[in-house]
Coordinates of C-alpha atoms and ligand atoms in Angstrom, one line a residue:
M22 CA -14.7 6.1 -16.9
N23 CA -15.7 3.0 -19.0
S24 CA -19.0 1.5 -20.0
L25 CA -18.6 -2.0 -18.5
F26 CA -18.8 -1.0 -14.9
S27 CA -21.3 1.5 -13.4
F28 CA -20.7 3.5 -10.3
S29 CA -23.2 4.8 -7.7
P30 CA -24.3 8.5 -8.0
R31 CA -22.4 9.2 -4.8
A32 CA -19.2 7.7 -6.2
L33 CA -19.6 9.8 -9.4
E34 CA -20.0 12.9 -7.3
L35 CA -16.9 12.0 -5.3
Q36 CA -14.9 11.4 -8.5
Q37 CA -15.7 15.0 -9.5
Q38 CA -15.0 16.4 -6.1
L39 CA -11.7 14.5 -5.8
A40 CA -10.5 15.6 -9.2
T41 CA -11.2 19.2 -8.3
F42 CA -9.4 18.8 -5.0
M43 CA -6.4 17.2 -6.7
S44 CA -6.2 20.1 -9.2
A45 CA -6.7 22.8 -6.6
H46 CA -4.5 21.5 -3.8
V47 CA -2.5 18.4 -4.4
Y48 CA -0.7 18.9 -7.8
P49 CA 0.2 22.5 -6.8
A50 CA 1.9 21.2 -3.6
E51 CA 4.1 18.6 -5.4
K52 CA 7.1 20.9 -5.6
E53 CA 6.9 22.0 -2.0
V54 CA 6.7 18.4 -0.8
A55 CA 9.6 17.4 -3.0
A56 CA 11.7 20.2 -1.7
W57 CA 10.9 19.3 1.9
D58 CA 11.7 15.6 1.4
A59 CA 15.0 16.5 -0.4
D60 CA 16.2 18.7 2.5
P61 CA 18.6 16.7 4.7
A62 CA 17.7 18.8 7.8
K63 CA 14.1 17.6 7.5
R64 CA 14.6 13.9 6.8
W65 CA 12.0 11.6 8.5
T66 CA 9.6 14.5 9.1
S67 CA 6.4 15.1 7.2
A68 CA 5.9 18.2 5.0
P69 CA 3.5 20.5 6.9
V70 CA 1.6 21.1 3.7
I71 CA 0.4 17.5 3.9
D72 CA -1.1 18.1 7.3
A73 CA -2.8 21.2 6.0
L74 CA -4.2 19.3 3.1
K75 CA -5.4 16.6 5.4
S76 CA -7.6 19.1 7.3
E77 CA -9.0 20.4 4.1
A78 CA -9.8 16.9 2.8
K79 CA -11.5 16.0 6.0
K80 CA -13.6 19.1 5.9
A81 CA -14.6 18.3 2.3
G82 CA -15.7 14.8 3.3
L83 CA -12.9 13.2 1.2
W84 CA -11.8 11.0 4.1
N85 CA -11.5 7.3 4.8
L86 CA -13.0 6.6 1.4
F87 CA -11.4 3.1 1.3
L88 CA -13.4 1.7 4.1
P89 CA -16.7 -0.1 3.0
D90 CA -17.7 -0.3 6.6
K91 CA -20.3 2.5 7.1
T92 CA -19.8 2.8 10.9
H93 CA -16.1 3.6 10.5
G94 CA -15.5 4.7 6.9
A95 CA -17.2 6.2 3.9
G96 CA -19.3 3.1 3.2
L97 CA -18.3 2.9 -0.5
S98 CA -18.1 -0.4 -2.3
N99 CA -14.6 -1.5 -3.5
L100 CA -15.8 -0.8 -7.1
D101 CA -16.9 2.7 -6.2
Y102 CA -13.5 3.3 -4.5
A103 CA -11.4 2.1 -7.4
P104 CA -11.5 5.2 -9.6
L105 CA -10.9 7.4 -6.5
A106 CA -7.8 5.4 -5.5
E107 CA -6.7 5.7 -9.2
Q108 CA -6.9 9.5 -8.9
M109 CA -4.9 9.5 -5.6
G110 CA -2.3 7.2 -7.2
R111 CA -1.3 9.9 -9.6
V112 CA 0.8 11.5 -6.9
L113 CA 2.9 9.2 -4.8
W114 CA 2.0 10.8 -1.4
A115 CA -1.6 11.9 -2.2
S116 CA -3.5 9.0 -0.6
E117 CA -2.3 10.1 2.8
V118 CA -4.1 13.4 2.3
F119 CA -7.4 11.5 2.3
N120 CA -6.3 9.0 5.1
C121 CA -6.3 6.3 2.4
N122 CA -2.6 5.3 2.5
A123 CA -1.0 2.0 3.0
P124 CA -0.3 0.4 5.4
D125 CA -2.8 2.3 7.6
T126 CA -5.7 1.3 5.3
G127 CA -5.1 -2.4 5.7
N128 CA -4.5 -2.0 9.4
M129 CA -7.7 0.0 9.9
E130 CA -9.6 -2.6 8.0
L131 CA -8.2 -5.4 10.1
L132 CA -8.9 -3.5 13.3
A133 CA -12.4 -2.6 12.2
H134 CA -13.2 -6.2 11.5
F135 CA -11.3 -8.1 14.2
A136 CA -10.2 -5.9 17.1
S137 CA -11.8 -5.8 20.5
D138 CA -13.8 -2.7 21.5
E139 CA -11.0 -1.6 23.8
Q140 CA -8.4 -2.1 21.0
K141 CA -10.7 -0.2 18.6
S142 CA -11.1 2.8 20.9
K143 CA -7.3 2.9 21.7
W144 CA -5.9 2.5 18.1
L145 CA -8.6 2.4 15.4
T146 CA -10.2 5.7 16.5
P147 CA -7.0 7.8 16.2
L148 CA -6.1 6.1 13.0
L149 CA -9.5 6.9 11.5
N150 CA -9.0 10.5 12.6
G151 CA -5.6 10.6 11.0
D152 CA -4.0 11.6 14.3
I153 CA -1.5 8.7 14.3
R154 CA 0.0 6.3 11.8
S155 CA 0.7 2.6 12.0
A156 CA 2.8 -0.2 10.5
F157 CA 2.3 -3.9 9.8
A158 CA 5.3 -6.1 10.7
M159 CA 5.4 -9.5 9.1
T160 CA 8.5 -9.9 6.9
E161 CA 11.8 -11.1 8.5
P162 CA 15.4 -11.0 7.2
D163 CA 16.2 -14.5 8.2
V164 CA 13.3 -16.5 6.6
A165 CA 11.7 -16.5 3.2
S166 CA 8.7 -14.4 4.2
S167 CA 6.8 -14.8 0.9
D168 CA 5.8 -18.1 2.6
A169 CA 4.0 -16.7 5.7
T170 CA 4.2 -20.0 7.5
N171 CA 8.0 -19.4 7.8
I172 CA 7.5 -16.3 10.0
A173 CA 9.6 -17.0 13.2
L174 CA 9.5 -14.0 15.6
R175 CA 8.6 -15.6 18.9
I176 CA 5.6 -14.4 20.9
H177 CA 5.5 -16.2 24.2
R178 CA 2.9 -15.9 27.0
D179 CA 4.3 -14.9 30.4
G180 CA 1.6 -14.4 33.1
D181 CA -0.7 -11.6 32.0
D182 CA 1.7 -10.5 29.2
Y183 CA 3.1 -11.6 25.9
V184 CA 6.9 -11.2 25.3
L185 CA 8.2 -10.7 21.7
N186 CA 11.7 -11.6 20.5
G187 CA 13.0 -11.4 16.9
R188 CA 13.6 -9.2 13.9
K189 CA 11.5 -7.7 11.1
W190 CA 12.5 -5.7 8.1
W191 CA 11.0 -3.8 5.2
I192 CA 8.4 -2.5 7.6
T193 CA 6.7 0.4 5.9
G194 CA 5.9 3.5 8.0
A195 CA 7.6 2.3 11.2
G196 CA 10.3 5.0 10.9
D197 CA 7.7 7.8 10.8
P198 CA 7.7 9.6 14.1
R199 CA 3.9 9.7 13.8
C200 CA 3.7 5.9 13.8
K201 CA 2.5 4.9 17.2
I202 CA 1.3 1.3 16.8
L203 CA 2.6 -1.9 15.1
I204 CA 0.6 -5.0 14.2
V205 CA 3.1 -7.8 14.6
M206 CA 2.8 -11.3 13.3
G207 CA 4.8 -14.0 15.2
V208 CA 4.7 -17.6 16.5
T209 CA 2.7 -18.3 19.7
N210 CA 2.6 -22.0 19.4
P211 CA 5.4 -23.8 17.4
E212 CA 3.8 -27.2 18.1
A213 CA 0.5 -26.4 16.3
D214 CA -0.2 -27.2 12.7
K215 CA 1.6 -24.8 10.3
H216 CA -1.4 -22.6 9.7
S217 CA -2.3 -22.3 13.4
Q218 CA 1.1 -21.4 14.9
H219 CA 0.9 -17.7 14.3
S220 CA -0.9 -14.8 16.0
M221 CA -1.1 -11.0 15.6
I222 CA -0.5 -8.6 18.4
L223 CA -0.6 -4.9 18.9
V224 CA 2.7 -3.3 20.0
P225 CA 3.0 0.4 20.8
M226 CA 6.1 1.9 19.1
D227 CA 7.3 3.2 22.5
T228 CA 7.4 -0.2 24.1
H229 CA 10.7 -1.0 25.9
G230 CA 12.9 -3.3 23.9
L231 CA 11.5 -2.3 20.5
K232 CA 14.2 -0.6 18.4
V233 CA 14.2 0.9 14.9
A234 CA 17.6 -0.5 13.7
H235 CA 17.9 1.4 10.4
A236 CA 16.1 2.5 7.3
L237 CA 16.2 0.5 4.1
E238 CA 16.5 1.9 0.6
A239 CA 15.0 0.8 -2.6
F240 CA 17.3 1.8 -5.5
G241 CA 18.6 4.7 -3.3
F242 CA 15.1 6.0 -2.3
D243 CA 14.4 5.7 1.5
D244 CA 10.8 7.1 1.0
A245 CA 11.2 9.1 4.3
P246 CA 9.2 9.8 6.3
S247 CA 6.9 6.9 5.4
G248 CA 9.7 4.5 4.3
H249 CA 10.7 1.0 5.3
V250 CA 12.8 0.1 8.3
E251 CA 14.3 -2.9 10.1
L252 CA 13.0 -3.5 13.6
N253 CA 14.6 -5.4 16.5
F254 CA 12.4 -6.9 19.3
Q255 CA 14.3 -7.8 22.5
N256 CA 12.0 -9.0 25.3
V257 CA 9.3 -6.6 24.2
R258 CA 6.5 -7.0 26.7
V259 CA 2.8 -6.1 26.1
P260 CA -0.4 -7.0 28.0
K261 CA -2.3 -10.1 26.9
E262 CA -5.2 -7.9 25.9
N263 CA -3.1 -6.7 22.9
L264 CA -3.6 -10.0 21.1
I265 CA -5.9 -9.6 18.1
Q266 CA -8.5 -12.3 18.2
T267 CA -7.1 -15.6 19.5
E268 CA -3.8 -17.4 19.6
G269 CA -3.3 -19.2 16.3
S270 CA -5.5 -16.9 14.2
G271 CA -2.5 -14.9 12.7
F272 CA -2.4 -16.7 9.4
A273 CA -6.1 -16.3 8.8
L274 CA -5.9 -12.6 9.8
A275 CA -3.0 -12.1 7.4
Q276 CA -5.1 -13.5 4.5
A277 CA -8.0 -11.3 5.5
R278 CA -5.8 -8.2 5.7
L279 CA -4.2 -8.5 2.3
G280 CA -7.4 -8.9 0.2
P281 CA -8.6 -5.3 -0.2
G282 CA -5.1 -3.8 0.5
R283 CA -3.7 -5.7 -2.5
I284 CA -6.2 -4.2 -4.9
H285 CA -5.8 -0.7 -3.4
H286 CA -2.2 -0.8 -4.5
C287 CA -3.3 -1.9 -8.0
M288 CA -5.9 0.9 -8.2
R289 CA -3.2 3.4 -7.3
L290 CA -0.8 1.9 -9.9
I291 CA -3.3 2.5 -12.7
G292 CA -3.2 6.2 -11.8
L293 CA 0.6 6.2 -11.6
A294 CA 0.9 4.6 -15.0
Q295 CA -1.8 6.8 -16.5
R296 CA 0.1 9.9 -15.5
A297 CA 3.3 8.5 -17.0
L298 CA 1.4 7.9 -20.2
E299 CA 0.2 11.5 -20.2
M300 CA 3.8 12.7 -19.8
M301 CA 4.9 10.3 -22.6
I302 CA 2.3 11.9 -24.9
H303 CA 3.3 15.4 -24.0
R304 CA 6.9 14.5 -24.7
A305 CA 6.0 12.9 -28.0
Q306 CA 4.2 16.1 -29.1
T307 CA 7.0 18.5 -28.1
R308 CA 10.4 16.8 -28.7
V309 CA 11.7 16.8 -32.2
A310 CA 14.3 14.3 -33.4
F311 CA 15.4 13.5 -36.9
G312 CA 13.3 16.3 -38.4
K313 CA 9.9 15.4 -36.8
P314 CA 8.2 15.2 -33.5
L315 CA 8.7 11.9 -31.6
G316 CA 5.0 11.3 -31.9
A317 CA 5.4 11.0 -35.7
Q318 CA 8.0 8.2 -35.3
G319 CA 6.6 4.7 -35.4
M320 CA 8.4 3.4 -32.3
A321 CA 7.2 6.3 -30.1
Q322 CA 3.6 5.7 -31.4
E323 CA 4.0 2.0 -30.5
A324 CA 5.1 3.0 -27.0
I325 CA 2.0 5.2 -26.6
A326 CA -0.5 2.8 -28.1
L327 CA 0.8 -0.3 -26.2
S328 CA 0.8 1.6 -22.9
C329 CA -2.7 2.8 -23.5
C330 CA -3.9 -0.8 -24.1
E331 CA -2.0 -2.2 -21.1
I332 CA -3.3 0.4 -18.7
E333 CA -6.9 -0.1 -19.9
Q334 CA -6.5 -3.9 -19.6
A335 CA -5.2 -3.5 -16.0
R336 CA -7.9 -1.0 -15.2
L337 CA -10.6 -3.4 -16.3
L338 CA -9.1 -6.3 -14.3
T339 CA -8.8 -4.1 -11.2
L340 CA -12.5 -3.1 -11.5
N341 CA -13.4 -6.7 -12.0
A342 CA -11.5 -7.7 -8.9
A343 CA -13.1 -4.9 -6.9
A344 CA -16.6 -6.0 -8.1
A345 CA -15.8 -9.7 -7.3
L346 CA -14.7 -8.6 -3.8
D347 CA -18.0 -6.7 -3.4
Q348 CA -20.1 -9.6 -4.5
G349 CA -18.3 -12.1 -2.4
N350 CA -15.3 -11.9 -0.1
N351 CA -11.5 -12.3 0.0
K352 CA -11.8 -16.1 -0.5
T353 CA -14.3 -16.1 -3.4
A354 CA -12.5 -13.2 -5.1
K355 CA -9.0 -14.6 -4.6
D356 CA -8.3 -15.5 -8.3
E357 CA -9.4 -12.1 -9.5
I358 CA -7.3 -10.4 -6.8
G359 CA -4.3 -12.6 -7.7
M360 CA -4.7 -11.8 -11.4
I361 CA -4.6 -8.0 -10.9
K362 CA -1.7 -8.3 -8.3
I363 CA 0.3 -10.2 -11.1
V364 CA -0.7 -7.8 -13.8
A365 CA -0.7 -4.2 -12.4
P366 CA 2.8 -3.8 -11.1
R367 CA 4.4 -5.3 -14.3
M368 CA 2.1 -3.1 -16.4
A369 CA 3.1 0.0 -14.4
C370 CA 6.8 -0.9 -14.7
N371 CA 6.5 -1.3 -18.5
V372 CA 4.6 1.9 -19.0
I373 CA 6.8 4.0 -16.7
D374 CA 9.9 2.5 -18.3
R375 CA 8.7 3.6 -21.8
A376 CA 8.0 7.1 -20.4
I377 CA 11.5 7.3 -19.0
Q378 CA 12.9 6.1 -22.4
M379 CA 10.9 8.8 -24.3
H380 CA 12.3 11.5 -22.0
G381 CA 15.9 10.5 -22.8
A382 CA 18.5 10.7 -20.1
G383 CA 16.4 13.4 -18.4
G384 CA 13.8 10.7 -17.7
L385 CA 16.2 8.9 -15.3
Q386 CA 16.2 11.9 -13.0
D387 CA 12.7 13.2 -13.5
P388 CA 11.3 13.7 -10.0
F389 CA 8.0 11.9 -10.9
L390 CA 9.1 9.2 -13.3
A391 CA 12.2 7.9 -11.4
H392 CA 10.3 7.6 -8.1
A393 CA 7.2 6.2 -9.8
F394 CA 9.3 3.5 -11.5
V395 CA 10.9 2.5 -8.1
G396 CA 7.4 2.5 -6.5
A397 CA 6.0 0.2 -9.1
R398 CA 9.0 -2.1 -9.1
C399 CA 8.7 -2.5 -5.3
L400 CA 5.1 -3.6 -5.7
R401 CA 6.3 -6.7 -7.6
L402 CA 7.5 -7.7 -4.1
A403 CA 5.4 -5.9 -1.5
D404 CA 2.2 -7.8 -0.5
G405 CA 3.9 -11.0 -1.8
P406 CA 6.1 -11.5 -4.9
D407 CA 4.7 -12.1 -8.3
E408 CA 5.7 -15.7 -8.3
V409 CA 3.6 -16.5 -5.2
H410 CA 0.5 -15.1 -6.8
I411 CA 1.2 -16.8 -10.1
A412 CA 1.6 -20.1 -8.3
A413 CA -1.6 -19.7 -6.3
L414 CA -3.6 -18.7 -9.4
A415 CA -2.2 -21.7 -11.4
R416 CA -3.1 -24.0 -8.5
S417 CA -6.6 -22.7 -8.5
M418 CA -7.0 -23.1 -12.3
L419 CA -5.6 -26.6 -12.2
K420 CA -7.9 -27.5 -9.4
A421 CA -10.9 -26.1 -11.2
Ligands
FAD509 C1 8.7 -1.4 -0.7 C2 8.4 -2.6 0.1 C3 7.6 -2.4 1.2 C4 7.3 -3.5 2.1 N1 6.5 -3.3 3.2 C5 6.3 -4.3 4.0 C6 5.6 -4.1 5.3 O1 5.1 -3.0 5.5 N2 5.4 -5.1 6.1 C7 6.0 -6.4 5.9 O2 5.8 -7.2 6.7 N3 6.6 -6.6 4.7 C8 6.8 -5.6 3.8 N4 7.6 -5.8 2.6 C9 8.2 -7.1 2.4 C10 7.5 -8.0 1.3 O3 6.2 -8.3 1.7 C11 8.4 -9.2 1.2 O4 9.7 -8.7 0.7 C12 7.9 -10.2 0.2 O5 6.7 -10.9 0.8 C13 8.9 -11.3 -0.1 O6 9.5 -11.9 1.0 P1 11.1 -12.0 1.0 O7 11.6 -10.6 0.8 O8 11.4 -12.7 2.3 O9 11.5 -12.9 -0.2 P2 11.6 -14.5 -0.2 O10 10.5 -15.1 0.5 O11 13.0 -14.8 0.3 O12 11.5 -14.8 -1.7 C14 12.5 -14.4 -2.7 C15 12.1 -14.7 -4.1 O13 11.9 -16.0 -4.3 C16 10.9 -16.2 -5.3 N5 9.8 -17.1 -4.9 C17 9.2 -17.1 -3.7 N6 8.2 -18.0 -3.7 C18 8.3 -18.6 -5.0 C19 7.5 -19.6 -5.6 N7 6.5 -20.2 -5.0 N8 7.8 -19.9 -6.9 C20 8.8 -19.3 -7.5 N9 9.6 -18.3 -7.0 C21 9.3 -18.0 -5.7 C22 10.4 -14.8 -5.6 O14 11.0 -14.3 -6.8 C23 10.8 -14.0 -4.4 O15 10.9 -12.6 -4.7 C24 7.8 -4.8 1.8 C25 8.7 -4.9 0.6 C26 8.9 -3.9 -0.2 C27 9.9 -4.1 -1.3

């Protein structure tokens, strides 16, 4: 892919294998999935072709590639995984085919590292098998959730149980009928210092008192069936064994969960932007305006050249963040992770916006470009808004 980073022989083989799988199975299924998702009678159900592709991918060994942990996952480094995630990112739903989709990946990573053996066998095993899906519930409508210390959903101990009361929103995947488990962040001890008030707890979706209030739309897209919903918790009671780690460890777990997950999104965004660039180039070669192809017009050339530079810059930063994570951990790699989280969604928005522009009015309703733009724009907010990462990076630079 580029000469600054080298990949293991296994990763190079997987890159080939994945490219072949994408060409043979994933791109040809795009129309079928789009038609399924557009059918009002089938809303909030998953296109059967995705399940069929999951079985094929599993058989081919293209499964759980995101997880560096050899016991549970493919055992690839983050650097080796980056070009694979980039390929998956070229189709918005493709990562699910390889069990590499958010938010399940971050949840599986968290459970693999921090869950008890009982929690692992009950929830991690079916997630790793792709039999169920999960969601991560942190953000709340009533508090500024970009500051995780504001999270207010109450989790109080009552005998051998914990009882949850509060609201969450923008919870990705929780409206999917296949979603069986939530990881919920809430306050167990409001008297503790602000980084020790919170805990994370496992809540099965069928627990009494837990309600999906409604689906939320980003620019009119509800992303069903894996979209985002508001959840109400009213006296939701779960056994004390559902707590992950100890009371007060929620903030630290949230930090741990978001490290690799943040760069996975960025890796996929590189693929999304790269595909938009390829569409831009094709359009520039085939559309004629004012007597010559768009590609012969200076401004179209600028759009292509700038997009190419911005994608490559973001790709190198992403690979650098992945390598920093492999060589250290979430803490030591936090600046590199912050940099790419700031750069990748903005880059993808710019590139996809140029691709839309080059397609004229048709670009606004192009099934790939319009959805890709919304996805990239959402990622300037999901996993923390740009400003929070900018502020954290600046603090780190000022301290250094
Ligand atoms: C598509 C999508 C999927 C999501 N999925 C999930 C999910 O699965 N689970 C989940 O828990 N959450 C999810 N979220 C929520 C997301 O993580 C939050 O929206 C985000 O963290 C911001 O929180 P907030 O919306 O409460 O904004 P607020 O905290 O109210 O912030 C509002 C704005 O204030 C500005 N701001 C904040 N801090 C600073 C600062 N330090 N300096 C300058 N300006 C600042 C930013 O512009 C920010 O956008 C998702 C969001 C989207 C869009």
